[in-house]
PDB file of C-alpha atoms in Angstrom:
ATOM      1  CA  UNK A   1      27.900 -18.083 -12.424  1.00  0.00           C
ATOM      2  CA  UNK A   2      28.504 -14.612 -11.023  1.00  0.00           C
ATOM      3  CA  UNK A   3      26.900 -13.005 -14.062  1.00  0.00           C
ATOM      4  CA  UNK A   4      23.868 -15.245 -13.560  1.00  0.00           C
ATOM      5  CA  UNK A   5      23.717 -14.286  -9.867  1.00  0.00           C
ATOM      6  CA  UNK A   6      24.003 -10.602 -10.763  1.00  0.00           C
ATOM      7  CA  UNK A   7      21.213 -10.928 -13.316  1.00  0.00           C
ATOM      8  CA  UNK A   8      19.020 -12.759 -10.795  1.00  0.00           C
ATOM      9  CA  UNK A   9      19.638 -10.165  -8.088  1.00  0.00           C
ATOM     10  CA  UNK A  10      18.982  -7.360 -10.558  1.00  0.00           C
ATOM     11  CA  UNK A  11      15.672  -8.949 -11.617  1.00  0.00           C
ATOM     12  CA  UNK A  12      14.642  -9.320  -7.966  1.00  0.00           C
ATOM     13  CA  UNK A  13      15.553  -5.679  -7.404  1.00  0.00           C
ATOM     14  CA  UNK A  14      13.419  -4.603 -10.358  1.00  0.00           C
ATOM     15  CA  UNK A  15      10.454  -6.636  -9.034  1.00  0.00           C
ATOM     16  CA  UNK A  16      10.899  -5.155  -5.559  1.00  0.00           C
ATOM     17  CA  UNK A  17      11.043  -1.665  -7.051  1.00  0.00           C
ATOM     18  CA  UNK A  18       7.799  -2.323  -8.967  1.00  0.00           C
ATOM     19  CA  UNK A  19       6.172  -3.694  -5.807  1.00  0.00           C
ATOM     20  CA  UNK A  20       7.367  -0.661  -3.877  1.00  0.00           C
ATOM     21  CA  UNK A  21       5.853   1.676  -6.473  1.00  0.00           C
ATOM     22  CA  UNK A  22       2.546  -0.233  -6.376  1.00  0.00           C
ATOM     23  CA  UNK A  23       2.486  -0.209  -2.564  1.00  0.00           C
ATOM     24  CA  UNK A  24       3.100   3.540  -2.518  1.00  0.00           C
ATOM     25  CA  UNK A  25       0.215   4.053  -4.966  1.00  0.00           C
ATOM     26  CA  UNK A  26      -2.039   1.761  -2.905  1.00  0.00           C
ATOM     27  CA  UNK A  27      -1.265   3.559   0.344  1.00  0.00           C
ATOM     28  CA  UNK A  28      -1.896   6.935  -1.295  1.00  0.00           C
ATOM     29  CA  UNK A  29      -5.281   5.704  -2.564  1.00  0.00           C
ATOM     30  CA  UNK A  30      -6.156   4.250   0.839  1.00  0.00           C
ATOM     31  CA  UNK A  31      -5.289   7.555   2.475  1.00  0.00           C
ATOM     32  CA  UNK A  32      -7.565   9.370   0.016  1.00  0.00           C
ATOM     33  CA  UNK A  33     -10.361   6.900   0.815  1.00  0.00           C
ATOM     34  CA  UNK A  34      -9.811   7.396   4.545  1.00  0.00           C
ATOM     35  CA  UNK A  35      -9.882  11.168   4.169  1.00  0.00           C
ATOM     36  CA  UNK A  36     -13.114  11.005   2.123  1.00  0.00           C
ATOM     37  CA  UNK A  37     -14.734   8.759   4.736  1.00  0.00           C
ATOM     38  CA  UNK A  38     -13.657  11.107   7.521  1.00  0.00           C
ATOM     39  CA  UNK A  39     -15.267  14.033   5.702  1.00  0.00           C
ATOM     40  CA  UNK A  40     -18.511  12.068   5.332  1.00  0.00           C
ATOM     41  CA  UNK A  41     -18.392  11.114   9.007  1.00  0.00           C
ATOM     42  CA  UNK A  42     -17.826  14.727  10.055  1.00  0.00           C
ATOM     43  CA  UNK A  43     -20.734  15.951   7.917  1.00  0.00           C
ATOM     44  CA  UNK A  44     -23.004  13.227   9.261  1.00  0.00           C
ATOM     45  CA  UNK A  45     -21.942  13.994  12.837  1.00  0.00           C
ATOM     46  CA  UNK A  46     -22.820  17.643  12.295  1.00  0.00           C
ATOM     47  CA  UNK A  47     -26.229  16.613  10.935  1.00  0.00           C
ATOM     48  CA  UNK A  48     -26.881  14.308  13.881  1.00  0.00           C
ATOM     49  CA  UNK A  49     -25.879  17.031  16.358  1.00  0.00           C
ATOM     50  CA  UNK A  50     -28.117  19.547  14.585  1.00  0.00           C
ATOM     51  CA  UNK A  51     -31.073  17.158  14.711  1.00  0.00           C
ATOM     52  CA  UNK A  52     -30.487  16.486  18.400  1.00  0.00           C
ATOM     53  CA  UNK A  53     -30.258  20.216  19.103  1.00  0.00           C
ATOM     54  CA  UNK A  54     -33.479  20.854  17.146  1.00  0.00           C
ATOM     55  CA  UNK A  55     -35.295  18.195  19.152  1.00  0.00           C
ATOM     56  CA  UNK A  56     -34.089  19.703  22.443  1.00  0.00           C
ATOM     57  CA  UNK A  57     -34.697  23.339  21.490  1.00  0.00           C
ATOM     58  CA  UNK A  58     -37.925  22.988  19.546  1.00  0.00           C
ATOM     59  CA  UNK A  59     -39.310  20.144  21.603  1.00  0.00           C
ATOM     60  CA  UNK A  60     -40.298  18.096  18.564  1.00  0.00           C
ATOM     61  CA  UNK A  61     -42.442  15.131  19.429  1.00  0.00           C
ATOM     62  CA  UNK A  62     -41.018  12.005  17.938  1.00  0.00           C
ATOM     63  CA  UNK A  63     -42.872   9.377  19.867  1.00  0.00           C
ATOM     64  CA  UNK A  64     -45.769   7.443  18.430  1.00  0.00           C
ATOM     65  CA  UNK A  65     -47.881   7.919  21.561  1.00  0.00           C
ATOM     66  CA  UNK A  66     -47.567  11.718  21.461  1.00  0.00           C
ATOM     67  CA  UNK A  67     -48.340  11.740  17.759  1.00  0.00           C
ATOM     68  CA  UNK A  68     -51.527   9.740  18.263  1.00  0.00           C
ATOM     69  CA  UNK A  69     -52.722  11.589  21.375  1.00  0.00           C
ATOM     70  CA  UNK A  70     -52.239  15.030  19.839  1.00  0.00           C
ATOM     71  CA  UNK A  71     -53.937  14.129  16.560  1.00  0.00           C
ATOM     72  CA  UNK A  72     -57.204  15.828  15.606  1.00  0.00           C
ATOM     73  CA  UNK A  73     -58.532  12.847  13.659  1.00  0.00           C
ATOM     74  CA  UNK A  74     -57.656   9.291  12.682  1.00  0.00           C
ATOM     75  CA  UNK A  75     -56.270  10.503   9.368  1.00  0.00           C
ATOM     76  CA  UNK A  76     -54.147  13.048  11.189  1.00  0.00           C
ATOM     77  CA  UNK A  77     -52.962  10.339  13.619  1.00  0.00           C
ATOM     78  CA  UNK A  78     -51.960   8.033  10.743  1.00  0.00           C
ATOM     79  CA  UNK A  79     -50.147  10.887   9.017  1.00  0.00           C
ATOM     80  CA  UNK A  80     -48.311  11.809  12.200  1.00  0.00           C
ATOM     81  CA  UNK A  81     -47.315   8.203  12.898  1.00  0.00           C
ATOM     82  CA  UNK A  82     -45.979   7.876   9.352  1.00  0.00           C
ATOM     83  CA  UNK A  83     -44.039  11.125   9.728  1.00  0.00           C
ATOM     84  CA  UNK A  84     -42.553  10.006  13.044  1.00  0.00           C
ATOM     85  CA  UNK A  85     -41.768   6.612  11.565  1.00  0.00           C
ATOM     86  CA  UNK A  86     -40.038   8.221   8.584  1.00  0.00           C
ATOM     87  CA  UNK A  87     -38.065  10.526  10.881  1.00  0.00           C
ATOM     88  CA  UNK A  88     -36.972   7.659  13.137  1.00  0.00           C
ATOM     89  CA  UNK A  89     -36.049   5.469  10.153  1.00  0.00           C
ATOM     90  CA  UNK A  90     -34.010   8.306   8.609  1.00  0.00           C
ATOM     91  CA  UNK A  91     -32.151   8.816  11.895  1.00  0.00           C
ATOM     92  CA  UNK A  92     -31.509   5.080  12.229  1.00  0.00           C
ATOM     93  CA  UNK A  93     -30.243   4.944   8.637  1.00  0.00           C
ATOM     94  CA  UNK A  94     -27.990   7.916   9.340  1.00  0.00           C
ATOM     95  CA  UNK A  95     -26.546   6.297  12.459  1.00  0.00           C
ATOM     96  CA  UNK A  96     -26.110   2.952  10.681  1.00  0.00           C
ATOM     97  CA  UNK A  97     -24.268   4.637   7.811  1.00  0.00           C
ATOM     98  CA  UNK A  98     -22.116   6.481  10.350  1.00  0.00           C
ATOM     99  CA  UNK A  99     -21.134   3.232  12.074  1.00  0.00           C
ATOM    100  CA  UNK A 100     -20.387   1.524   8.750  1.00  0.00           C
ATOM    101  CA  UNK A 101     -18.178   4.392   7.615  1.00  0.00           C
ATOM    102  CA  UNK A 102     -16.334   4.379  10.937  1.00  0.00           C
ATOM    103  CA  UNK A 103     -15.725   0.630  10.540  1.00  0.00           C
ATOM    104  CA  UNK A 104     -14.557   1.239   6.969  1.00  0.00           C
ATOM    105  CA  UNK A 105     -12.112   3.882   8.192  1.00  0.00           C
ATOM    106  CA  UNK A 106     -10.681   1.469  10.755  1.00  0.00           C
ATOM    107  CA  UNK A 107     -10.426  -1.324   8.177  1.00  0.00           C
ATOM    108  CA  UNK A 108      -8.712   0.948   5.649  1.00  0.00           C
ATOM    109  CA  UNK A 109      -6.338   2.234   8.323  1.00  0.00           C
ATOM    110  CA  UNK A 110      -5.411  -1.345   9.224  1.00  0.00           C
ATOM    111  CA  UNK A 111      -4.933  -2.234   5.559  1.00  0.00           C
ATOM    112  CA  UNK A 112      -2.870   0.898   5.033  1.00  0.00           C
ATOM    113  CA  UNK A 113      -0.671   0.027   8.012  1.00  0.00           C
ATOM    114  CA  UNK A 114      -0.105  -3.463   6.587  1.00  0.00           C
ATOM    115  CA  UNK A 115       0.836  -1.982   3.222  1.00  0.00           C
ATOM    116  CA  UNK A 116       3.158   0.524   4.867  1.00  0.00           C
ATOM    117  CA  UNK A 117       4.807  -2.309   6.798  1.00  0.00           C
ATOM    118  CA  UNK A 118       5.201  -4.303   3.574  1.00  0.00           C
ATOM    119  CA  UNK A 119       6.583  -1.176   1.908  1.00  0.00           C
ATOM    120  CA  UNK A 120       9.193  -0.837   4.657  1.00  0.00           C
ATOM    121  CA  UNK A 121      10.046  -4.534   4.267  1.00  0.00           C
ATOM    122  CA  UNK A 122      10.336  -4.132   0.495  1.00  0.00           C
ATOM    123  CA  UNK A 123      12.634  -1.124   0.919  1.00  0.00           C
ATOM    124  CA  UNK A 124      14.837  -3.047   3.357  1.00  0.00           C
ATOM    125  CA  UNK A 125      14.880  -6.069   1.060  1.00  0.00           C
ATOM    126  CA  UNK A 126      15.726  -3.820  -1.892  1.00  0.00           C
ATOM    127  CA  UNK A 127      18.645  -2.348   0.056  1.00  0.00           C
ATOM    128  CA  UNK A 128      19.887  -5.865   0.836  1.00  0.00           C
ATOM    129  CA  UNK A 129      19.546  -6.830  -2.833  1.00  0.00           C
ATOM    130  CA  UNK A 130      21.490  -3.713  -3.871  1.00  0.00           C
ATOM    131  CA  UNK A 131      24.260  -4.573  -1.412  1.00  0.00           C
ATOM    132  CA  UNK A 132      24.389  -8.151  -2.694  1.00  0.00           C
ATOM    133  CA  UNK A 133      24.468  -6.859  -6.257  1.00  0.00           C
ATOM    134  CA  UNK A 134      27.391  -4.562  -5.449  1.00  0.00           C
ATOM    135  CA  UNK A 135      29.277  -7.452  -3.795  1.00  0.00           C
ATOM    136  CA  UNK A 136      28.639  -9.793  -6.724  1.00  0.00           C
ATOM    137  CA  UNK A 137      29.682  -7.119  -9.230  1.00  0.00           C
ATOM    138  CA  UNK A 138      32.879  -6.531  -7.264  1.00  0.00           C
ATOM    139  CA  UNK A 139      33.523 -10.305  -7.208  1.00  0.00           C
ATOM    140  CA  UNK A 140      32.945 -10.467 -10.942  1.00  0.00           C
ATOM    141  CA  UNK A 141      35.356  -7.600 -11.525  1.00  0.00           C
ATOM    142  CA  UNK A 142      38.018  -9.319  -9.387  1.00  0.00           C
ATOM    143  CA  UNK A 143      37.482 -12.596 -11.262  1.00  0.00           C
ATOM    144  CA  UNK A 144      37.781 -10.849 -14.646  1.00  0.00           C
ATOM    145  CA  UNK A 145      40.981  -9.107 -13.582  1.00  0.00           C
ATOM    146  CA  UNK A 146      42.421 -12.390 -12.256  1.00  0.00           C
ATOM    147  CA  UNK A 147      41.464 -14.144 -15.487  1.00  0.00           C
ATOM    148  CA  UNK A 148      43.027 -11.367 -17.559  1.00  0.00           C
ATOM    149  CA  UNK A 149      46.205 -11.630 -15.464  1.00  0.00           C
ATOM    150  CA  UNK A 150      46.287 -15.411 -15.938  1.00  0.00           C
ATOM    151  CA  UNK A 151      45.724 -14.995 -19.647  1.00  0.00           C
ATOM    152  CA  UNK A 152      48.498 -12.412 -19.908  1.00  0.00           C
ATOM    153  CA  UNK A 153      50.847 -14.708 -17.981  1.00  0.00           C
ATOM    154  CA  UNK A 154      49.881 -17.654 -20.167  1.00  0.00           C
ATOM    155  CA  UNK A 155      50.472 -15.607 -23.342  1.00  0.00           C
ATOM    156  CA  UNK A 156      53.845 -14.454 -22.003  1.00  0.00           C
ATOM    157  CA  UNK A 157      54.789 -18.041 -21.164  1.00  0.00           C
ATOM    158  CA  UNK A 158      53.517 -19.196 -24.558  1.00  0.00           C
ATOM    159  CA  UNK A 159      55.625 -16.534 -26.266  1.00  0.00           C
ATOM    160  CA  UNK A 160      58.733 -17.662 -24.332  1.00  0.00           C
ATOM    161  CA  UNK A 161      58.022 -21.310 -25.194  1.00  0.00           C
ATOM    162  CA  UNK A 162      57.575 -20.463 -28.876  1.00  0.00           C
ATOM    163  CA  UNK A 163      60.884 -18.618 -28.816  1.00  0.00           C
ATOM    164  CA  UNK A 164      62.559 -21.635 -27.170  1.00  0.00           C
ATOM    165  CA  UNK A 165      60.974 -23.927 -29.726  1.00  0.00           C
ATOM    166  CA  UNK A 166      62.188 -21.753 -32.572  1.00  0.00           C
ATOM    167  CA  UNK A 167      65.680 -21.741 -31.082  1.00  0.00           C
ATOM    168  CA  UNK A 168      65.597 -25.510 -30.642  1.00  0.00           C
ATOM    169  CA  UNK A 169      64.448 -25.983 -34.236  1.00  0.00           C
ATOM    170  CA  UNK A 170      67.221 -23.682 -35.422  1.00  0.00           C
ATOM    171  CA  UNK A 171      69.761 -25.759 -33.487  1.00  0.00           C
ATOM    172  CA  UNK A 172      68.278 -28.891 -34.881  1.00  0.00           C
ATOM    173  CA  UNK A 173      68.529 -27.587 -38.387  1.00  0.00           C
TER     174      UNK A 173
END
């Protein structure tokens, strides 16, 4: 029974160790993902700031009304409106991507925190399993020693009884 318990505890410990290793790998990968997203966010932020600075410094017209009013012809007006539209769409796409990456960072941070919490739980559980294993192994050792002592006593008693039997048979003869 104790050997079965020890085997069971050992198997649980091995599974917890494997889970711990996997969790550590997962958290490392999540951290890499977070770092990569942060780099993308920083680059995009720099681009957005540069565009805003260019608009303020150079006074670029980005409104449809200004583009139409300052056009020399209808073709020029259409071209300007398309250019402004493309510029606005690119900025909107940039801001949308920025928001999505920021949400992804938050989600990955939350997931990483959950995995780190599970990792801490797994480590604590593994420590408990190791303690239980040590206790069970000590119990098994005590039981084996007690059994060996009983066996030695039984063999000693058996030897004495065999000697008495031999003496009784000799008397009988």
